[in-house]
Short mmCIF file of C-alpha atoms in Angstrom, two decimals:
data_model
loop_
_atom_site.label_atom_id
_atom_site.label_comp_id
_atom_site.label_asym_id
_atom_site.label_seq_id
_atom_site.Cartn_x
_atom_site.Cartn_y
_atom_site.Cartn_z
CA UNK A 4 79.29 150.18 59.45
CA UNK A 5 75.52 151.09 58.84
CA UNK A 6 75.18 148.52 56.52
CA UNK A 7 77.73 145.48 57.78
CA UNK A 8 75.56 145.85 60.78
CA UNK A 9 72.51 145.30 59.13
CA UNK A 10 73.70 141.96 57.68
CA UNK A 11 75.63 140.53 61.84
CA UNK A 12 71.59 141.34 62.69
CA UNK A 13 70.41 138.39 61.89
CA UNK A 14 73.37 136.04 63.08
CA UNK A 15 73.70 138.40 66.46
CA UNK A 16 70.01 138.27 67.71
CA UNK A 17 68.89 135.12 65.21
CA UNK A 18 65.29 135.26 67.85
CA UNK A 19 64.75 139.21 65.70
CA UNK A 20 64.19 136.82 62.36
CA UNK A 21 62.32 134.07 63.11
CA UNK A 22 58.66 134.73 62.10
CA UNK A 23 60.99 135.58 58.58
CA UNK A 24 62.72 132.11 58.24
CA UNK A 25 59.27 130.83 58.20
CA UNK A 26 58.23 133.63 54.74
CA UNK A 27 60.61 133.38 53.50
CA UNK A 28 61.96 129.82 54.33
CA UNK A 29 63.92 129.76 51.07
CA UNK A 30 66.38 132.76 52.07
CA UNK A 31 67.31 132.09 55.61
CA UNK A 32 67.31 128.35 56.48
CA UNK A 33 70.57 128.02 55.32
CA UNK A 34 72.16 131.23 57.71
CA UNK A 35 70.89 128.19 60.85
CA UNK A 36 73.31 125.61 61.23
CA UNK A 37 71.21 122.94 61.81
CA UNK A 38 72.45 121.08 65.39
CA UNK A 39 74.69 118.21 65.53
CA UNK A 40 71.74 115.24 65.77
CA UNK A 41 75.09 112.59 67.19
CA UNK A 42 75.79 114.21 69.56
CA UNK A 43 77.21 111.15 71.82
CA UNK A 44 78.78 109.55 68.79
CA UNK A 45 80.28 112.60 68.19
CA UNK A 46 81.64 113.73 71.27
CA UNK A 47 84.02 109.21 71.34
CA UNK A 48 84.22 110.03 67.53
CA UNK A 49 85.89 113.67 68.71
CA UNK A 50 87.81 112.02 71.45
CA UNK A 51 88.93 108.82 69.16
CA UNK A 52 92.45 106.87 68.87
CA UNK A 53 93.23 104.93 66.37
CA UNK A 54 96.09 102.00 66.67
CA UNK A 55 99.33 101.94 64.19
CA UNK A 56 98.76 98.25 63.57
CA UNK A 57 93.93 99.28 62.28
CA UNK A 58 95.99 102.78 60.74
CA UNK A 59 98.85 100.51 58.06
CA UNK A 60 95.56 98.11 57.45
CA UNK A 61 93.49 101.18 56.45
CA UNK A 62 95.59 102.75 53.98
CA UNK A 63 97.54 99.42 52.70
CA UNK A 64 97.09 99.31 48.72
CA UNK A 65 94.69 96.93 46.92
CA UNK A 66 96.34 93.57 46.29
CA UNK A 67 96.22 92.63 43.02
CA UNK A 68 92.48 90.72 42.11
CA UNK A 69 93.52 89.01 39.40
CA UNK A 70 92.10 91.37 36.73
CA UNK A 71 94.03 93.96 34.29
CA UNK A 72 93.17 96.57 31.73
CA UNK A 73 92.41 94.74 28.23
CA UNK A 74 90.82 97.89 25.84
CA UNK A 75 93.12 97.94 23.16
CA UNK A 76 95.40 100.71 21.68
CA UNK A 77 93.81 100.39 17.73
CA UNK A 78 91.12 98.62 16.09
CA UNK A 79 90.90 94.86 14.61
CA UNK A 80 89.14 95.73 11.88
CA UNK A 81 90.01 99.17 9.17
CA UNK A 82 87.49 102.66 8.66
CA UNK A 83 85.50 101.35 6.21
CA UNK A 84 85.77 103.46 2.37
CA UNK A 85 82.85 106.28 3.50
CA UNK A 86 81.39 106.58 6.60
CA UNK A 87 76.50 106.74 6.43
CA UNK A 88 76.63 110.36 7.26
CA UNK A 89 76.98 112.83 10.29
CA UNK A 90 75.70 111.66 13.53
CA UNK A 91 75.21 114.30 15.92
CA UNK A 92 73.92 113.90 19.79
CA UNK A 93 72.69 116.57 22.89
CA UNK A 94 74.38 116.42 26.07
CA UNK A 95 72.51 117.09 29.03
CA UNK A 96 73.22 116.67 32.47
CA UNK A 97 76.74 117.41 34.49
CA UNK A 98 79.68 115.76 33.31
CA UNK A 99 79.86 112.84 34.68
CA UNK A 100 76.90 111.57 32.89
CA UNK A 101 78.27 113.82 29.46
CA UNK A 102 81.23 111.59 30.00
CA UNK A 103 79.26 108.44 29.67
CA UNK A 104 77.19 109.81 27.20
CA UNK A 105 80.09 110.87 25.23
CA UNK A 106 81.21 107.20 25.14
CA UNK A 107 78.00 105.64 24.29
CA UNK A 108 78.20 108.60 20.92
CA UNK A 109 82.05 107.08 20.07
CA UNK A 110 80.42 103.62 19.87
CA UNK A 111 76.88 104.20 18.09
CA UNK A 112 79.10 106.14 15.69
CA UNK A 113 80.89 103.26 14.80
CA UNK A 114 77.61 101.15 15.17
CA UNK A 115 76.14 102.77 11.92
CA UNK A 116 79.86 103.36 10.54
CA UNK A 117 79.16 107.55 10.67
CA UNK A 118 81.52 110.42 11.37
CA UNK A 119 80.48 111.96 14.70
CA UNK A 120 80.51 115.10 15.65
CA UNK A 121 81.98 116.91 19.04
CA UNK A 122 79.02 115.68 21.27
CA UNK A 123 76.92 119.08 22.46
CA UNK A 124 76.88 119.56 25.44
CA UNK A 125 73.77 120.85 26.88
CA UNK A 126 73.26 124.03 29.49
CA UNK A 127 72.83 122.41 32.52
CA UNK A 128 69.43 124.10 34.35
CA UNK A 129 70.99 124.02 38.23
CA UNK A 130 74.70 124.56 37.55
CA UNK A 131 73.97 126.70 34.80
CA UNK A 132 77.26 125.78 33.18
CA UNK A 133 77.85 126.69 29.16
CA UNK A 134 81.12 123.61 29.00
CA UNK A 135 81.62 122.98 25.85
CA UNK A 136 83.83 120.04 25.22
CA UNK A 137 86.59 121.67 24.06
CA UNK A 138 86.60 123.61 27.02
CA UNK A 139 86.45 120.55 29.25
CA UNK A 140 88.64 118.03 26.91
CA UNK A 141 91.11 117.45 25.02
CA UNK A 142 90.18 117.47 21.54
CA UNK A 143 93.26 117.05 19.44
CA UNK A 144 94.02 114.05 21.71
CA UNK A 145 90.32 112.30 21.58
CA UNK A 146 90.27 112.18 17.67
CA UNK A 147 93.77 111.38 17.73
CA UNK A 148 93.30 108.54 20.18
CA UNK A 149 90.33 107.27 17.81
CA UNK A 150 91.22 108.26 14.81
CA UNK A 151 91.79 104.54 13.82
CA UNK A 152 88.39 103.65 14.70
CA UNK A 153 85.87 105.93 14.22
CA UNK A 154 85.51 109.59 12.00
CA UNK A 155 85.55 112.49 13.45
CA UNK A 156 85.28 115.79 12.86
CA UNK A 157 85.33 118.44 14.71
CA UNK A 158 82.63 120.84 13.31
CA UNK A 159 79.49 119.90 10.73
CA UNK A 160 80.44 121.19 7.21
CA UNK A 161 78.98 123.54 5.82
CA UNK A 162 75.92 121.78 3.89
CA UNK A 163 74.96 121.30 7.62
CA UNK A 164 75.56 124.80 8.37
CA UNK A 165 72.29 124.61 10.03
CA UNK A 166 71.64 121.60 11.89
CA UNK A 167 71.85 123.81 15.79
CA UNK A 168 69.89 123.24 18.31
CA UNK A 169 68.52 126.07 18.23
CA UNK A 170 67.17 125.14 14.72
CA UNK A 171 65.45 121.29 16.23
CA UNK A 172 64.45 123.56 19.24
CA UNK A 173 61.44 125.28 16.64
CA UNK A 174 60.05 122.47 14.89
CA UNK A 175 59.69 119.05 14.41
CA UNK A 176 62.18 118.01 12.22
CA UNK A 177 62.97 115.24 9.66
CA UNK A 178 66.69 114.97 11.01
CA UNK A 179 66.08 114.67 14.16
CA UNK A 180 65.71 111.35 16.22
CA UNK A 181 64.01 111.71 19.77
CA UNK A 182 62.38 108.42 19.97
CA UNK A 183 65.28 106.78 20.99
CA UNK A 184 64.54 104.42 24.21
CA UNK A 185 66.01 104.51 26.80
CA UNK A 186 68.87 102.08 26.84
CA UNK A 187 68.68 101.21 22.66
CA UNK A 188 70.50 98.16 21.34
CA UNK A 189 72.44 98.72 18.93
CA UNK A 190 69.54 96.97 16.29
CA UNK A 191 67.10 99.77 17.57
CA UNK A 192 69.62 102.33 15.29
CA UNK A 193 70.09 100.46 12.40
CA UNK A 194 66.49 99.90 11.64
CA UNK A 195 66.16 104.23 13.05
CA UNK A 196 68.45 106.04 12.65
CA UNK A 197 70.11 104.72 9.93
CA UNK A 198 68.46 105.25 7.71
CA UNK A 199 67.96 108.99 8.36
CA UNK A 200 71.78 109.09 7.55
CA UNK A 201 71.00 108.06 4.33
CA UNK A 202 68.50 109.83 3.79
CA UNK A 203 69.13 113.26 4.33
CA UNK A 204 73.42 112.96 5.56
CA UNK A 205 73.40 114.00 9.32
CA UNK A 206 71.00 112.58 12.26
CA UNK A 207 70.98 114.59 15.75
CA UNK A 208 69.75 112.38 18.02
CA UNK A 209 68.45 114.12 20.90
CA UNK A 210 68.62 113.55 24.66
CA UNK A 211 70.94 110.64 24.30
CA UNK A 212 72.04 110.44 27.22
CA UNK A 213 70.79 106.68 28.50
CA UNK A 214 70.65 105.78 25.30
CA UNK A 215 71.94 102.67 24.21
CA UNK A 216 72.82 99.39 26.19
CA UNK A 217 74.90 97.83 27.87
CA UNK A 218 73.85 94.24 27.18
CA UNK A 219 73.77 92.14 23.84
CA UNK A 220 76.79 94.38 22.39
CA UNK A 221 79.44 93.16 20.61
CA UNK A 222 82.78 92.57 22.24
CA UNK A 223 84.26 95.53 20.18
CA UNK A 224 81.71 98.31 20.82
CA UNK A 225 81.91 97.14 24.82
CA UNK A 226 85.62 97.88 24.53
CA UNK A 227 85.58 100.84 22.59
CA UNK A 228 83.70 102.42 25.33
CA UNK A 229 86.76 101.44 27.53
CA UNK A 230 88.86 102.84 25.48
CA UNK A 231 86.87 106.19 24.91
CA UNK A 232 86.28 106.18 28.72
CA UNK A 233 89.75 104.93 29.95
CA UNK A 234 92.41 106.70 27.61
CA UNK A 235 90.66 109.05 24.47
CA UNK A 236 89.21 111.42 27.21
CA UNK A 237 91.33 113.47 28.79
CA UNK A 238 91.30 116.55 30.31
CA UNK A 239 92.17 120.14 28.39
CA UNK A 240 95.86 120.09 29.83
CA UNK A 241 95.25 123.88 32.50
CA UNK A 242 92.89 121.38 34.51
CA UNK A 243 95.78 118.68 34.43
CA UNK A 244 97.71 121.44 35.84
CA UNK A 245 95.89 122.32 38.39
CA UNK A 246 95.46 119.47 39.66
CA UNK A 247 98.73 117.89 39.71
CA UNK A 248 99.52 120.84 42.13
CA UNK A 249 96.35 119.86 44.35
CA UNK A 250 97.93 116.53 44.41
CA UNK A 251 101.67 117.84 45.48
CA UNK A 252 99.97 120.33 48.25
CA UNK A 253 98.18 117.25 49.74
CA UNK A 254 101.46 114.65 50.00
CA UNK A 255 104.20 117.58 50.90
CA UNK A 256 102.03 119.86 52.86
CA UNK A 257 103.61 123.81 53.64
CA UNK A 258 104.01 124.05 56.61
CA UNK A 259 101.74 127.48 58.43
CA UNK A 260 104.63 129.72 57.81
CA UNK A 261 105.46 128.86 53.38
CA UNK A 262 102.24 130.18 53.26
CA UNK A 263 101.27 133.10 51.17
CA UNK A 264 99.02 134.46 48.99
CA UNK A 265 101.21 133.90 46.07
CA UNK A 266 100.28 131.09 42.92
CA UNK A 267 101.72 128.19 43.82
CA UNK A 268 101.89 126.82 40.02
CA UNK A 269 105.29 127.68 38.89
CA UNK A 270 106.92 125.41 41.97
CA UNK A 271 104.09 123.29 42.42
CA UNK A 272 106.06 120.82 44.30
CA UNK A 273 104.93 123.12 47.83
CA UNK A 274 107.16 122.53 50.72
CA UNK A 275 109.43 120.19 52.22
CA UNK A 276 108.74 116.37 52.77
CA UNK A 277 108.16 114.48 55.24
CA UNK A 278 111.41 112.27 56.47
CA UNK A 279 108.66 108.99 55.46
CA UNK A 280 108.35 110.52 52.08
CA UNK A 281 105.34 111.10 50.14
CA UNK A 282 102.50 111.60 52.31
CA UNK A 283 98.43 109.88 51.64
CA UNK A 284 95.25 111.22 51.48
CA UNK A 285 91.90 109.89 50.79
CA UNK A 286 89.16 112.21 48.74
CA UNK A 287 85.62 112.81 49.95
CA UNK A 288 83.22 113.38 47.04
CA UNK A 289 80.14 115.00 49.71
CA UNK A 290 76.86 114.58 47.39
CA UNK A 291 75.04 116.64 49.70
CA UNK A 292 73.81 119.50 47.59
CA UNK A 293 70.24 121.40 47.69
CA UNK A 294 69.19 119.36 44.23
CA UNK A 295 70.13 116.14 46.16
CA UNK A 296 68.49 117.58 49.61
CA UNK A 297 65.60 118.46 48.42
CA UNK A 298 64.78 115.08 45.83
CA UNK A 299 65.62 112.84 48.58
CA UNK A 300 62.82 114.61 50.68
CA UNK A 301 64.62 113.40 53.85
CA UNK A 302 64.60 115.58 56.98
CA UNK A 303 68.50 116.75 57.69
CA UNK A 304 68.19 118.44 61.08
CA UNK A 305 67.04 121.90 60.06
CA UNK A 306 63.55 121.85 61.72
CA UNK A 307 60.63 123.78 60.48
CA UNK A 308 62.42 126.32 58.29
CA UNK A 309 64.56 123.84 55.96
CA UNK A 310 61.98 122.22 55.92
CA UNK A 311 59.48 124.32 54.19
CA UNK A 312 62.16 125.91 51.70
CA UNK A 313 63.10 122.16 50.66
CA UNK A 314 59.19 121.21 50.04
CA UNK A 315 59.18 124.98 48.37
CA UNK A 316 62.34 124.24 45.84
CA UNK A 317 61.13 120.78 45.36
CA UNK A 318 58.02 122.37 44.13
CA UNK A 319 59.48 124.50 41.80
CA UNK A 320 61.70 122.31 40.37
CA UNK A 321 60.35 119.63 39.78
CA UNK A 322 55.86 120.52 40.65
CA UNK A 323 56.32 117.81 44.54
CA UNK A 324 56.60 115.32 42.63
CA UNK A 325 58.88 113.48 45.03
CA UNK A 326 59.09 109.83 45.04
CA UNK A 327 60.15 109.45 47.78
CA UNK A 328 58.01 111.29 49.95
CA UNK A 329 55.47 108.84 50.65
CA UNK A 330 58.06 106.91 52.92
CA UNK A 331 58.69 108.57 56.25
CA UNK A 332 61.90 109.99 57.05
CA UNK A 333 63.03 107.09 59.49
CA UNK A 334 61.18 104.36 56.40
CA UNK A 335 63.71 106.24 54.36
CA UNK A 336 66.76 105.82 56.53
CA UNK A 337 66.97 102.12 57.75
CA UNK A 338 65.69 101.33 53.48
CA UNK A 339 69.51 103.97 52.83
CA UNK A 340 68.08 106.04 51.11
CA UNK A 341 69.17 109.60 52.81
CA UNK A 342 71.76 111.05 51.49
CA UNK A 343 74.48 110.88 54.03
CA UNK A 344 75.06 114.70 56.00
CA UNK A 345 79.24 115.80 56.42
CA UNK A 346 78.21 115.39 60.36
CA UNK A 347 77.43 111.74 59.42
CA UNK A 348 80.16 111.04 57.17
CA UNK A 349 82.62 112.53 58.75
CA UNK A 350 81.01 109.93 61.69
CA UNK A 351 81.79 106.78 58.81
CA UNK A 352 85.00 108.20 58.69
CA UNK A 353 85.88 108.48 61.81
CA UNK A 354 84.97 105.28 62.94
CA UNK A 355 86.94 103.59 59.79
CA UNK A 356 90.29 103.92 61.16
CA UNK A 357 90.56 107.88 59.73
CA UNK A 358 92.34 109.91 62.68
CA UNK A 359 92.25 113.70 62.99
CA UNK A 360 95.52 113.29 61.04
CA UNK A 361 93.98 112.56 58.13
CA UNK A 362 94.40 114.16 55.11
CA UNK A 363 91.08 115.08 53.64
CA UNK A 364 90.42 116.73 49.99
CA UNK A 365 86.93 117.44 49.80
CA UNK A 366 85.04 116.84 46.49
CA UNK A 367 82.03 118.58 46.18
CA UNK A 368 80.58 122.24 44.13
CA UNK A 369 78.52 123.12 46.58
CA UNK A 370 76.87 121.98 49.52
CA UNK A 371 73.41 123.24 50.81
CA UNK A 372 73.96 124.90 53.88
CA UNK A 373 77.87 126.37 52.70
CA UNK A 374 80.11 126.51 55.71
CA UNK A 375 77.68 125.40 58.76
CA UNK A 376 76.86 122.39 57.69
CA UNK A 377 80.23 121.64 57.20
CA UNK A 378 81.43 122.87 60.16
CA UNK A 379 80.99 119.11 62.06
CA UNK A 380 82.86 117.13 59.69
CA UNK A 381 85.96 119.67 59.60
CA UNK A 382 86.07 119.25 63.10
CA UNK A 383 86.04 115.84 63.32
CA UNK A 384 89.23 116.14 60.86
CA UNK A 385 91.13 119.49 60.85
CA UNK A 386 93.48 118.38 58.56
CA UNK A 387 90.32 119.08 55.54
CA UNK A 388 91.23 120.52 52.55
CA UNK A 389 89.12 121.87 48.61
CA UNK A 390 90.30 124.08 46.07
CA UNK A 391 89.73 127.21 47.27
CA UNK A 392 92.18 125.70 50.39
CA UNK A 393 95.12 125.34 48.33
CA UNK A 394 94.74 127.27 45.06
CA UNK A 395 94.65 130.64 45.01
CA UNK A 396 92.28 132.94 43.59
CA UNK A 397 94.42 133.05 40.43
CA UNK A 398 94.88 129.90 40.23
CA UNK A 399 91.40 128.93 40.27
CA UNK A 400 90.41 131.99 37.78
CA UNK A 401 89.91 130.16 34.69
CA UNK A 402 87.31 126.85 36.41
CA UNK A 403 85.55 130.18 38.92
CA UNK A 404 81.98 129.76 38.37
CA UNK A 405 82.45 126.57 36.22
CA UNK A 406 80.27 123.90 37.59
CA UNK A 407 81.86 121.24 35.38
CA UNK A 408 85.45 122.16 35.30
CA UNK A 409 85.13 122.09 39.26
CA UNK A 410 84.10 118.73 38.68
CA UNK A 411 86.72 117.86 36.48
CA UNK A 412 89.67 118.59 38.78
CA UNK A 413 87.73 116.77 41.18
CA UNK A 414 87.79 113.80 39.33
CA UNK A 415 91.21 114.60 38.86
CA UNK A 416 92.36 114.95 42.24
CA UNK A 417 90.43 111.76 43.09
CA UNK A 418 91.87 109.39 39.61
CA UNK A 419 95.25 109.81 41.95
CA UNK A 420 93.94 110.05 45.70
CA UNK A 421 95.10 107.10 47.63
CA UNK A 422 91.21 106.14 48.85
CA UNK A 423 88.45 107.62 47.26
CA UNK A 424 84.59 107.65 49.07
CA UNK A 425 81.29 108.44 47.77
CA UNK A 426 78.40 109.40 50.83
CA UNK A 427 75.72 109.17 48.60
CA UNK A 428 75.69 107.35 44.77
CA UNK A 429 75.05 109.68 42.06
CA UNK A 430 77.01 110.19 38.68
CA UNK A 431 80.23 111.05 39.87
CA UNK A 432 80.36 108.75 42.51
CA UNK A 433 80.01 105.71 39.94
CA UNK A 434 82.47 106.94 37.20
CA UNK A 435 84.86 107.27 39.78
CA UNK A 436 85.01 104.49 40.95
CA UNK A 437 84.41 102.62 37.85
CA UNK A 438 87.47 104.55 36.80
CA UNK A 439 89.67 102.79 40.18
CA UNK A 440 88.08 99.51 40.27
CA UNK A 441 90.16 99.57 35.96
CA UNK A 442 92.88 101.21 37.92
CA UNK A 443 93.23 98.71 40.21
CA UNK A 444 92.48 101.53 43.57
CA UNK A 445 91.53 101.28 46.72
CA UNK A 446 87.33 102.88 46.54
CA UNK A 447 85.32 102.87 49.82
CA UNK A 448 81.77 102.83 49.08
CA UNK A 449 78.78 103.93 52.00
CA UNK A 450 76.83 100.30 53.08
CA UNK A 451 73.76 103.17 53.08
CA UNK A 452 71.37 100.86 54.08
CA UNK A 453 73.60 99.58 57.78
CA UNK A 454 74.32 103.55 58.27
CA UNK A 455 70.38 105.11 57.84
CA UNK A 456 69.66 101.86 60.74
CA UNK A 457 72.34 103.11 62.85
CA UNK A 458 72.28 106.42 62.79
CA UNK A 459 67.57 105.88 63.94
CA UNK A 460 69.24 103.96 67.48
CA UNK A 461 70.26 107.66 69.25
CA UNK A 462 71.45 104.39 72.59
CA UNK A 463 74.65 103.17 70.58
CA UNK A 464 77.69 103.02 71.86
CA UNK A 465 80.59 104.75 69.73
CA UNK A 466 82.57 100.85 70.26
CA UNK A 467 78.91 99.28 68.96
CA UNK A 468 78.27 101.40 65.69
CA UNK A 469 82.46 101.15 64.86
CA UNK A 470 81.98 97.59 65.58
CA UNK A 471 79.32 97.67 63.17
CA UNK A 472 80.80 99.77 60.97
CA UNK A 473 83.72 98.21 60.27
CA UNK A 474 82.12 94.57 59.99
CA UNK A 475 79.18 96.05 57.45
CA UNK A 476 82.42 97.43 55.13
CA UNK A 477 84.97 94.70 55.20
CA UNK A 478 84.12 93.87 51.64
CA UNK A 479 83.32 97.38 50.01
CA UNK A 480 86.90 98.82 49.93
CA UNK A 481 87.59 97.74 46.43
CA UNK A 482 86.81 94.09 46.02
CA UNK A 483 85.76 94.21 42.49
CA UNK A 484 82.87 92.95 41.18
CA UNK A 485 82.15 91.83 37.68
CA UNK A 486 78.94 93.95 35.46
CA UNK A 487 75.72 92.06 35.72
CA UNK A 488 73.22 92.53 33.10
CA UNK A 489 71.59 95.98 32.49
CA UNK A 490 74.36 97.57 35.52
CA UNK A 491 76.65 100.13 33.54
CA UNK A 492 79.98 99.20 32.16
CA UNK A 493 81.25 102.57 33.76
CA UNK A 494 80.43 101.16 36.99
CA UNK A 495 81.90 97.28 36.83
CA UNK A 496 84.15 97.63 33.90
CA UNK A 497 84.80 93.71 34.78
CA UNK A 498 84.74 91.70 32.02
CA UNK A 499 83.53 94.14 29.27
CA UNK A 500 86.39 96.30 29.65
CA UNK A 501 89.23 93.79 31.52
CA UNK A 502 90.96 90.76 30.60
CA UNK A 503 91.46 88.01 33.21
CA UNK A 504 94.79 88.09 34.51
#
């Protein structure tokens, strides 16, 4: 009892702990939920009503836009009889950055006529996840789909057992290539990596993320990258099973009386279907973790304690080097450079026409400020769910504490939703938007600059806010955009991965 009382003291008597919050901002700043910053809009959002006509238009699937996937199922040319050697890549970043790196690695192996060793995924310094390629992706499917395009080996041959990450970390090695420029051309690799392969039989490239150009590539290389991304990379079975279960529970929600603590996986359907058949749901990727908040240098309403905590975190992680910190909060917001808070993304969704009966799945690893920060969003959308609310602890046991596997589940559910919306641009946003574009699925992209300016206007009424939001997002609901020079093929798959139908 005494221990519980000690833990509850900061919540029962917060004023007593104010001095400590200044002394230990990184610890206590997340305890106190900031007050709503847009209370006037929030009050109207909670009382909103949406017409049946507006709902029908909102949930209407995308019309055919004249493009279709055209990644070929097989290679147009036979594999050369002899490989030039083995190529290794070491990929850092989160799941979706690594996913793009895997696609580039396959393309590079094709360019060099090399045998690709299954890519090594670095331990993410933020999430501390040591999941391997085989923990996340179905490796046998990966190899089988690409068997006519390149040679792939699960492990290094015995003669190259020494070529490990630890080996390259201790000294300069002749077989390591660490000078690949960002978005290097195919010729750069032919001139700088092929000689290493020919001399030593193996080349290890680190770093490799974002190290292959998107422009001036042969059509077959571009199509191969698409084939990897949209056909070869499939999550391991237990990720797909859990993802299917979550999707089913979102479409066919159980009545409260039917919910218990037992495992649902044996009965994926879960509950009764309503009279109208399959229910609809939207996935919201809420990119509002501490890393994102600190790097943006924006003010999120948490007061002095939060500012000190984020400044301290910024100093530890980036030694204070954050480009945005030279601008004021108002300047950053008006330029669309501040991530949307849970409150702000809730107001956006409400203005677009989503009502309080919307089934909303929250795709996010860890939200800065926790449940307290999300409470306003939950008030606007009471039927909001996530992995924890939809699946039992037993079902989540295999992904618990593993950021890459958690992200894989969210990616899978995102690809099966009726609508996907991301609160802020990033690798998850880019990967899912590109994949859903390839499949012609509806995706809403927030107009960050417009929203920043609207939220700065404290005198704006709800009708004015809603009219501006709807007008500013008419062309941002899944309209296919052709890739421009230097843009990512994984975010904009047309015309490289798609054919004009």
